[in-house]
Amino acid sequence: MLNYLLGYLFRNIMQRSQWISVLTGVIAVILGVGYLILVQVLDWRGGEMLPAPIDLSFLF
């Protein structure tokens, strides 16, 4: 009886942990794809990287 109960509990815990791991993986993939889309949009908006201007006003 105890063995059956422990087996049942273990199976349910494993099923729950598997669903949690799948859900975590799906969230990670969504965040990764969202990040890649964000980078592409920001790069498309103005991909030219210019250096900051040098302030030489202290010389004049």
Backbone as JSON Lines, residues from 0, in Angstrom:
{"i":0,"aa":"M","n":[0.82,-1.2,0.0],"ca":[0.0,0.0,0.0],"c":[0.86,1.26,0.0]}
{"i":1,"aa":"L","n":[1.86,1.3,0.88],"ca":[2.75,2.46,0.96],"c":[3.55,2.6,-0.33]}
{"i":2,"aa":"N","n":[3.99,1.47,-0.88],"ca":[4.74,1.51,-2.13],"c":[3.88,2.08,-3.25]}
{"i":3,"aa":"Y","n":[2.63,1.68,-3.32],"ca":[1.71,2.2,-4.34],"c":[1.5,3.7,-4.18]}
{"i":4,"aa":"L","n":[1.32,4.14,-2.93],"ca":[1.11,5.56,-2.66],"c":[2.34,6.38,-3.04]}
{"i":5,"aa":"L","n":[3.52,5.9,-2.68],"ca":[4.75,6.61,-3.03],"c":[4.96,6.65,-4.54]}
{"i":6,"aa":"G","n":[4.65,5.55,-5.21],"ca":[4.77,5.52,-6.66],"c":[3.82,6.5,-7.33]}
{"i":7,"aa":"Y","n":[2.6,6.58,-6.82],"ca":[1.62,7.51,-7.37],"c":[2.07,8.96,-7.17]}
{"i":8,"aa":"L","n":[2.53,9.27,-5.97],"ca":[3.0,10.63,-5.69],"c":[4.21,10.98,-6.55]}
{"i":9,"aa":"F","n":[5.13,10.04,-6.71],"ca":[6.33,10.3,-7.51],"c":[5.97,10.56,-8.97]}
{"i":10,"aa":"R","n":[5.02,9.79,-9.5],"ca":[4.61,10.0,-10.89],"c":[3.98,11.38,-11.07]}
{"i":11,"aa":"N","n":[3.14,11.8,-10.14],"ca":[2.5,13.11,-10.25],"c":[3.5,14.24,-10.1]}
{"i":12,"aa":"I","n":[4.47,14.07,-9.22],"ca":[5.5,15.1,-9.06],"c":[6.33,15.19,-10.33]}
{"i":13,"aa":"M","n":[6.67,14.05,-10.92],"ca":[7.46,14.08,-12.15],"c":[6.67,14.73,-13.28]}
{"i":14,"aa":"Q","n":[5.39,14.44,-13.36],"ca":[4.6,15.06,-14.42],"c":[4.53,16.57,-14.21]}
{"i":15,"aa":"R","n":[4.37,17.02,-12.97],"ca":[4.3,18.45,-12.7],"c":[5.64,19.11,-13.01]}
{"i":16,"aa":"S","n":[6.75,18.47,-12.63],"ca":[8.05,19.07,-12.89],"c":[8.36,19.09,-14.39]}
{"i":17,"aa":"Q","n":[7.87,18.1,-15.12],"ca":[8.07,18.11,-16.57],"c":[7.29,19.26,-17.2]}
{"i":18,"aa":"W","n":[6.08,19.51,-16.74],"ca":[5.3,20.64,-17.28],"c":[5.97,21.96,-16.94]}
{"i":19,"aa":"I","n":[6.51,22.07,-15.73],"ca":[7.21,23.3,-15.34],"c":[8.44,23.51,-16.21]}
{"i":20,"aa":"S","n":[9.17,22.44,-16.49],"ca":[10.37,22.58,-17.33],"c":[10.0,22.93,-18.76]}
{"i":21,"aa":"V","n":[8.93,22.37,-19.28],"ca":[8.48,22.72,-20.63],"c":[8.04,24.17,-20.67]}
{"i":22,"aa":"L","n":[7.28,24.6,-19.68],"ca":[6.84,25.99,-19.61],"c":[8.02,26.95,-19.51]}
{"i":23,"aa":"T","n":[9.01,26.6,-18.71],"ca":[10.21,27.42,-18.59],"c":[10.95,27.5,-19.91]}
{"i":24,"aa":"G","n":[11.04,26.4,-20.62],"ca":[11.69,26.4,-21.93],"c":[10.95,27.25,-22.94]}
{"i":25,"aa":"V","n":[9.63,27.19,-22.93],"ca":[8.83,28.0,-23.85],"c":[9.02,29.48,-23.55]}
{"i":26,"aa":"I","n":[9.03,29.84,-22.27],"ca":[9.25,31.24,-21.9],"c":[10.63,31.69,-22.33]}
{"i":27,"aa":"A","n":[11.64,30.85,-22.17],"ca":[13.0,31.2,-22.58],"c":[13.09,31.42,-24.08]}
{"i":28,"aa":"V","n":[12.42,30.57,-24.86],"ca":[12.44,30.73,-26.32],"c":[11.72,32.01,-26.72]}
{"i":29,"aa":"I","n":[10.59,32.3,-26.09],"ca":[9.85,33.53,-26.4],"c":[10.7,34.76,-26.08]}
{"i":30,"aa":"L","n":[11.37,34.75,-24.93],"ca":[12.24,35.88,-24.58],"c":[13.4,36.02,-25.55]}
{"i":31,"aa":"G","n":[13.98,34.9,-25.96],"ca":[15.09,34.94,-26.91],"c":[14.67,35.48,-28.26]}
{"i":32,"aa":"V","n":[13.55,35.03,-28.77],"ca":[13.05,35.52,-30.06],"c":[12.67,36.99,-29.95]}
{"i":33,"aa":"G","n":[12.06,37.37,-28.84],"ca":[11.72,38.78,-28.63],"c":[12.95,39.66,-28.59]}
{"i":34,"aa":"Y","n":[14.0,39.19,-27.96],"ca":[15.25,39.95,-27.92],"c":[15.84,40.09,-29.32]}
{"i":35,"aa":"L","n":[15.84,39.03,-30.09],"ca":[16.37,39.11,-31.45],"c":[15.55,40.07,-32.31]}
{"i":36,"aa":"I","n":[14.24,40.06,-32.16],"ca":[13.39,41.0,-32.91],"c":[13.69,42.42,-32.48]}
{"i":37,"aa":"L","n":[13.84,42.66,-31.17],"ca":[14.16,44.0,-30.67],"c":[15.49,44.49,-31.22]}
{"i":38,"aa":"V","n":[16.5,43.65,-31.25],"ca":[17.8,44.04,-31.78],"c":[17.69,44.35,-33.27]}
{"i":39,"aa":"Q","n":[16.95,43.56,-34.01],"ca":[16.79,43.82,-35.44],"c":[16.07,45.14,-35.69]}
{"i":40,"aa":"V","n":[15.04,45.43,-34.9],"ca":[14.3,46.69,-35.07],"c":[15.19,47.87,-34.75]}
{"i":41,"aa":"L","n":[15.94,47.78,-33.65],"ca":[16.83,48.89,-33.29],"c":[17.95,49.06,-34.3]}
{"i":42,"aa":"D","n":[18.45,47.98,-34.85],"ca":[19.51,48.06,-35.86],"c":[18.95,48.61,-37.17]}
{"i":43,"aa":"W","n":[17.73,48.25,-37.53],"ca":[17.12,48.73,-38.76],"c":[16.83,50.23,-38.68]}
{"i":44,"aa":"R","n":[16.53,50.7,-37.47],"ca":[16.18,52.1,-37.27],"c":[17.37,53.02,-37.55]}
{"i":45,"aa":"G","n":[18.54,52.64,-37.18],"ca":[19.72,53.46,-37.41],"c":[20.96,52.64,-37.09]}
{"i":46,"aa":"G","n":[21.4,51.87,-38.04],"ca":[22.5,50.95,-37.79],"c":[23.87,51.57,-37.87]}
{"i":47,"aa":"E","n":[23.97,52.84,-38.24],"ca":[25.28,53.46,-38.39],"c":[25.8,53.88,-37.02]}
{"i":48,"aa":"M","n":[26.91,53.31,-36.63],"ca":[27.49,53.61,-35.32],"c":[28.56,54.68,-35.48]}
{"i":49,"aa":"L","n":[28.24,55.89,-35.07],"ca":[29.19,57.0,-35.14],"c":[29.79,57.23,-33.76]}
{"i":50,"aa":"P","n":[31.08,57.56,-33.72],"ca":[31.67,57.85,-32.41],"c":[31.14,59.17,-31.86]}
{"i":51,"aa":"A","n":[31.2,59.32,-30.57],"ca":[30.75,60.55,-29.94],"c":[31.67,61.7,-30.34]}
{"i":52,"aa":"P","n":[31.13,62.9,-30.54],"ca":[31.98,64.04,-30.89],"c":[32.91,64.4,-29.74]}
{"i":53,"aa":"I","n":[34.1,64.84,-30.1],"ca":[35.08,65.24,-29.09],"c":[34.86,66.72,-28.79]}
{"i":54,"aa":"D","n":[34.73,67.04,-27.52],"ca":[34.5,68.43,-27.1],"c":[35.85,69.13,-26.96]}
{"i":55,"aa":"L","n":[36.11,70.07,-27.85],"ca":[37.36,70.84,-27.81],"c":[37.11,72.29,-27.41]}
{"i":56,"aa":"S","n":[35.98,72.57,-26.79],"ca":[35.65,73.95,-26.46],"c":[36.56,74.51,-25.38]}
{"i":57,"aa":"F","n":[37.22,73.68,-24.61],"ca":[38.1,74.19,-23.56],"c":[39.37,74.82,-24.14]}
{"i":58,"aa":"L","n":[39.69,74.56,-25.42],"ca":[40.88,75.15,-26.04],"c":[40.64,76.57,-26.51]}
{"i":59,"aa":"F","n":[39.41,76.98,-26.71],"ca":[39.13,78.3,-27.27],"c":[38.63,79.26,-26.24]}
